CSV table of C-alpha atoms in Angstrom, one decimal:
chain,number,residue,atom,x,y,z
A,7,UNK,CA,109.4,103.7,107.9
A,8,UNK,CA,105.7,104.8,106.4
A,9,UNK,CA,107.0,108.4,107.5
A,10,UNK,CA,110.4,108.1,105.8
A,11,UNK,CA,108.3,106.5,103.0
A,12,UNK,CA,105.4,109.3,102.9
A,13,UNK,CA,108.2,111.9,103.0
A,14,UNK,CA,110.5,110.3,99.7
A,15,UNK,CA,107.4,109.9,98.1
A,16,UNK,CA,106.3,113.3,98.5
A,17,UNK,CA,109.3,114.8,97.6
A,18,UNK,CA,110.4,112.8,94.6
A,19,UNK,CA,106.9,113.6,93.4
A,20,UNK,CA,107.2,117.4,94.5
A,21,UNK,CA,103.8,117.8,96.5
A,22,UNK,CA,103.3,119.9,98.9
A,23,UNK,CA,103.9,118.6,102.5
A,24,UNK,CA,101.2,118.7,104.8
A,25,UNK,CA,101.5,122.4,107.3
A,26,UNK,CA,100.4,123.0,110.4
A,27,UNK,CA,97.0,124.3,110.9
A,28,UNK,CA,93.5,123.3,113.0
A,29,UNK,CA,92.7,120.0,111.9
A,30,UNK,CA,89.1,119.3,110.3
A,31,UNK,CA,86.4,118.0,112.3
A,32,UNK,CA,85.1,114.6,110.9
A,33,UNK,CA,81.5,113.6,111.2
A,34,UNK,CA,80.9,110.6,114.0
A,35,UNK,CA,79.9,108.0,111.9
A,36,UNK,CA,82.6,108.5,109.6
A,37,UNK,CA,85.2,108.4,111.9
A,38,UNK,CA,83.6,105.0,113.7
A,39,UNK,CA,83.1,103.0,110.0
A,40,UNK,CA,86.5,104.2,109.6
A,41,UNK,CA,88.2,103.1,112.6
A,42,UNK,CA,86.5,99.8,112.2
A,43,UNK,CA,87.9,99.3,109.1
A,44,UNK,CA,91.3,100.6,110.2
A,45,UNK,CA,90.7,97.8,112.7
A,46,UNK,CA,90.2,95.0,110.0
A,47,UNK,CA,92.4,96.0,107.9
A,48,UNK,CA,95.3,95.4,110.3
A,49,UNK,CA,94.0,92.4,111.9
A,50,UNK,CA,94.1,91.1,107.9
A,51,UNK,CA,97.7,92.4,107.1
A,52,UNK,CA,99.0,90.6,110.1
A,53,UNK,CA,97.2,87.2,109.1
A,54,UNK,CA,94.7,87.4,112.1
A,55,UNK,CA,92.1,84.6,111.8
A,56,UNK,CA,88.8,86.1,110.2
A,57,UNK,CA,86.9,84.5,112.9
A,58,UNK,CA,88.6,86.5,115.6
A,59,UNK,CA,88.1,90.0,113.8
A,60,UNK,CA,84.4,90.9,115.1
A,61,UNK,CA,86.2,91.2,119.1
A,62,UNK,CA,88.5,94.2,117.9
A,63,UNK,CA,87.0,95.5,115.6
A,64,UNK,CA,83.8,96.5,118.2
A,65,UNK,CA,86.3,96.7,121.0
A,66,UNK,CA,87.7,99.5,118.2
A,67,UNK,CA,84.7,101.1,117.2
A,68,UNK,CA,83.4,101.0,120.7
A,69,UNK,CA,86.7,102.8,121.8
A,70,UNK,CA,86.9,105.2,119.2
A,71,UNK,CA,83.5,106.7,119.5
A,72,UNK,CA,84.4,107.4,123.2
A,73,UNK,CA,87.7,109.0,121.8
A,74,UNK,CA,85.6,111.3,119.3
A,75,UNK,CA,82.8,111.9,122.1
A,76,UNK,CA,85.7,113.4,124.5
A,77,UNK,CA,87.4,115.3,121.9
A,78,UNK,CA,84.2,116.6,120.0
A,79,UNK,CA,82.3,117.2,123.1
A,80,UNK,CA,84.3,117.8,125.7
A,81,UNK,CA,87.1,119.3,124.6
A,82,UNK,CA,89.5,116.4,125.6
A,83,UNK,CA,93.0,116.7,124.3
A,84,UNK,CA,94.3,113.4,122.1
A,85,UNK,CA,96.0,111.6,124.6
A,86,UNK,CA,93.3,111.9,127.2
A,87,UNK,CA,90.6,110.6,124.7
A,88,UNK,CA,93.3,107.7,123.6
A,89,UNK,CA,94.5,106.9,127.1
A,90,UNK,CA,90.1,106.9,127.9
A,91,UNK,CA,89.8,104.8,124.7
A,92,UNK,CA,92.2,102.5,125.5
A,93,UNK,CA,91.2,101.9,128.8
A,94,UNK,CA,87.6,100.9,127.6
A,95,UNK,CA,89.4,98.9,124.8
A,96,UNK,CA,91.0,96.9,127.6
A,97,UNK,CA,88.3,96.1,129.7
A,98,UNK,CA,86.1,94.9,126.5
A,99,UNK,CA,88.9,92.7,124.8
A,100,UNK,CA,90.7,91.7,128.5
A,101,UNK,CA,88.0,88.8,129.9
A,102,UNK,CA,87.4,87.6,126.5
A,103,UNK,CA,90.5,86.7,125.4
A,104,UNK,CA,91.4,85.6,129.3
A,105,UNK,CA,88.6,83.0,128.7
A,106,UNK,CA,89.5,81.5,125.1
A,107,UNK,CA,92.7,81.7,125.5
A,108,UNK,CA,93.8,84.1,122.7
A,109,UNK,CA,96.9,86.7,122.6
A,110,UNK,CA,95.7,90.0,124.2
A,111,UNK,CA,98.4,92.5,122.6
A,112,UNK,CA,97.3,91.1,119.2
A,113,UNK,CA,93.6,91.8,120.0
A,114,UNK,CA,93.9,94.6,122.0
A,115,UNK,CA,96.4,96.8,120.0
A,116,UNK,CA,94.9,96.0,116.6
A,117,UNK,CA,91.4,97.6,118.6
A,118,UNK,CA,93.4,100.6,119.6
A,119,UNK,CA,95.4,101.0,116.2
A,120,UNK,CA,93.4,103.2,114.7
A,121,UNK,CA,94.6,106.1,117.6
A,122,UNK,CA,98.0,105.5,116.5
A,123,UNK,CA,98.9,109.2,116.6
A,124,UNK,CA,100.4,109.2,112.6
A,125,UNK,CA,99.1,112.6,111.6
A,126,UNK,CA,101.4,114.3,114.4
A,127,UNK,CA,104.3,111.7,113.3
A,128,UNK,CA,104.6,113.0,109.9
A,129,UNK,CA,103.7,116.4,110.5
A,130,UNK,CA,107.0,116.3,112.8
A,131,UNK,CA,109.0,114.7,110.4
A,132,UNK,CA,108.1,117.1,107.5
A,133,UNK,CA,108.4,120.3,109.5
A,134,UNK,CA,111.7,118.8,110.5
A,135,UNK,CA,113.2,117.9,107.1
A,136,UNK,CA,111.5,121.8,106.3
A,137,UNK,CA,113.6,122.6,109.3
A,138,UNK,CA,117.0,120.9,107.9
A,139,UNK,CA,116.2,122.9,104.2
A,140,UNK,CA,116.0,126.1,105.9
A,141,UNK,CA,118.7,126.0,107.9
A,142,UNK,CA,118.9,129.5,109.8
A,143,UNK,CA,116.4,130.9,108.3
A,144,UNK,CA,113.7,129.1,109.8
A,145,UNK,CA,111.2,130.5,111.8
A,146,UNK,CA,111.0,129.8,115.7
A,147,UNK,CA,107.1,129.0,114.6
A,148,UNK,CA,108.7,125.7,112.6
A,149,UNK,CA,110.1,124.8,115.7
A,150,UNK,CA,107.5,125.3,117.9
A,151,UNK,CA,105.2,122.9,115.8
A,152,UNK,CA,108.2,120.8,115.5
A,153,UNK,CA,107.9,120.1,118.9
A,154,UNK,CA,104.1,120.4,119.9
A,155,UNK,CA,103.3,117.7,117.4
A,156,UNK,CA,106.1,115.5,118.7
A,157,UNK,CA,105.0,115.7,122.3
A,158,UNK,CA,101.5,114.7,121.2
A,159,UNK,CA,102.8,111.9,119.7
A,160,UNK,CA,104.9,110.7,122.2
A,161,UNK,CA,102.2,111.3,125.2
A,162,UNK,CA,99.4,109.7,122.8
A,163,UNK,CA,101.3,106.5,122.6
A,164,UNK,CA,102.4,106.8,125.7
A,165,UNK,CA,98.4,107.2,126.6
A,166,UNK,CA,97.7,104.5,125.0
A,167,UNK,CA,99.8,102.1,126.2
A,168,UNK,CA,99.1,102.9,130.2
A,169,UNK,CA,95.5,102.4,128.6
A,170,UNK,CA,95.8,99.3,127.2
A,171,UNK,CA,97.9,97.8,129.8
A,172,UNK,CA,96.6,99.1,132.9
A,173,UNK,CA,93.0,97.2,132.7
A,174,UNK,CA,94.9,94.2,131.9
A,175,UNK,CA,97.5,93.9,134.8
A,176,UNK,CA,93.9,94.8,136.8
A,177,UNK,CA,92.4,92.2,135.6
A,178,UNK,CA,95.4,89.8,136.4
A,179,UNK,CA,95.8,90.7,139.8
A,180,UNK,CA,92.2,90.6,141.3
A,181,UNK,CA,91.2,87.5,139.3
A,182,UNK,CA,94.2,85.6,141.2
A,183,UNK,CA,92.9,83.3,143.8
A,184,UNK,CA,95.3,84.4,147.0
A,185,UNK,CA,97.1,81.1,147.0
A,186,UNK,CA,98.2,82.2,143.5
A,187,UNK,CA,99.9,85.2,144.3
């Protein structure tokens, strides 16, 4: 919906669409203060207790500096540095909410939100409403991006969520006592 929403918007107001091209490298601070906020702001929209923000918003910032570290400096794709991320998310925000008792998908995904893959989202959906315009006459370049920017998106959050969920079923299993199992 924010796609379908970015994509109305644009077009009733007749900007230009976003293209493909490299994207631009953002400083590491920046991108850290900004995931932490990307963090807080989605704990707040989804009426998270203020008291219970600090956990995924480091978990978050923690994770997103490894993110930036293996993309920046070692040439990591964006679903290895998410699925790497998420992993490190997982194991931060796991024992913590194991021992008071709080709702891990609501801590741990609003920690990993700010690797929600949205860039390559829309830049799929707008090449592919360019696509529908065009018709025949599009390029086989419009399709190529078409589909490079979806299959990011689709093995980012697919990253993620083996990142995420792998630490925590883990974490489950090996802190069973073997009468338990």
């Amino acid at each position: 919906m924010i796609c379908f929403g970015l994509l109305l918007g644009f077009n009733a107001g007749g900007a230009v669409q976003l293209t493909a091209g490299p994207a631009l490298p953002v400083p590491f601070l920046a991108d850290v203060v900004a995931a932490g906020c990307a963090v807080a702001s989605f704990g707040t929209l989804f009426s998270m207790p203020w008291r219970l923000l600090p956990l995924p918003i480091v978990a978050g910032m923690l994770g997103h500096a490894a993110r930036w570290a293996l993309i920046s400096l070692v040439g990591a794709n964006v679903a290895t540095g998410a699925f790497i991320a998420c992993i490190l998310i997982s194991i931060i925000v796991a024992p913590v909410v194991d021992r008071l008792h709080l709702p891990f998908a609501a801590l741990g995904f609003s920690a990993a939100v700010s690797m929600v893959p949205g860039f390559f989202l829309f830049r799929a959906a707008s090449a592919t409403v360019e696509l529908v315009s065009m018709g025949p006459r599009a390029s086989a370049d419009l399709l190529t991006n078409i589909a490079a920017d979806g299959v990011t998106a689709f093995l980012t959050i697919l990253a993620m969520t083996f990142g995420l969920i792998l630490p925590r079923m883990m974490l489950e299993h090996f802190s069973l006592h073997p009468s338990e199992r």
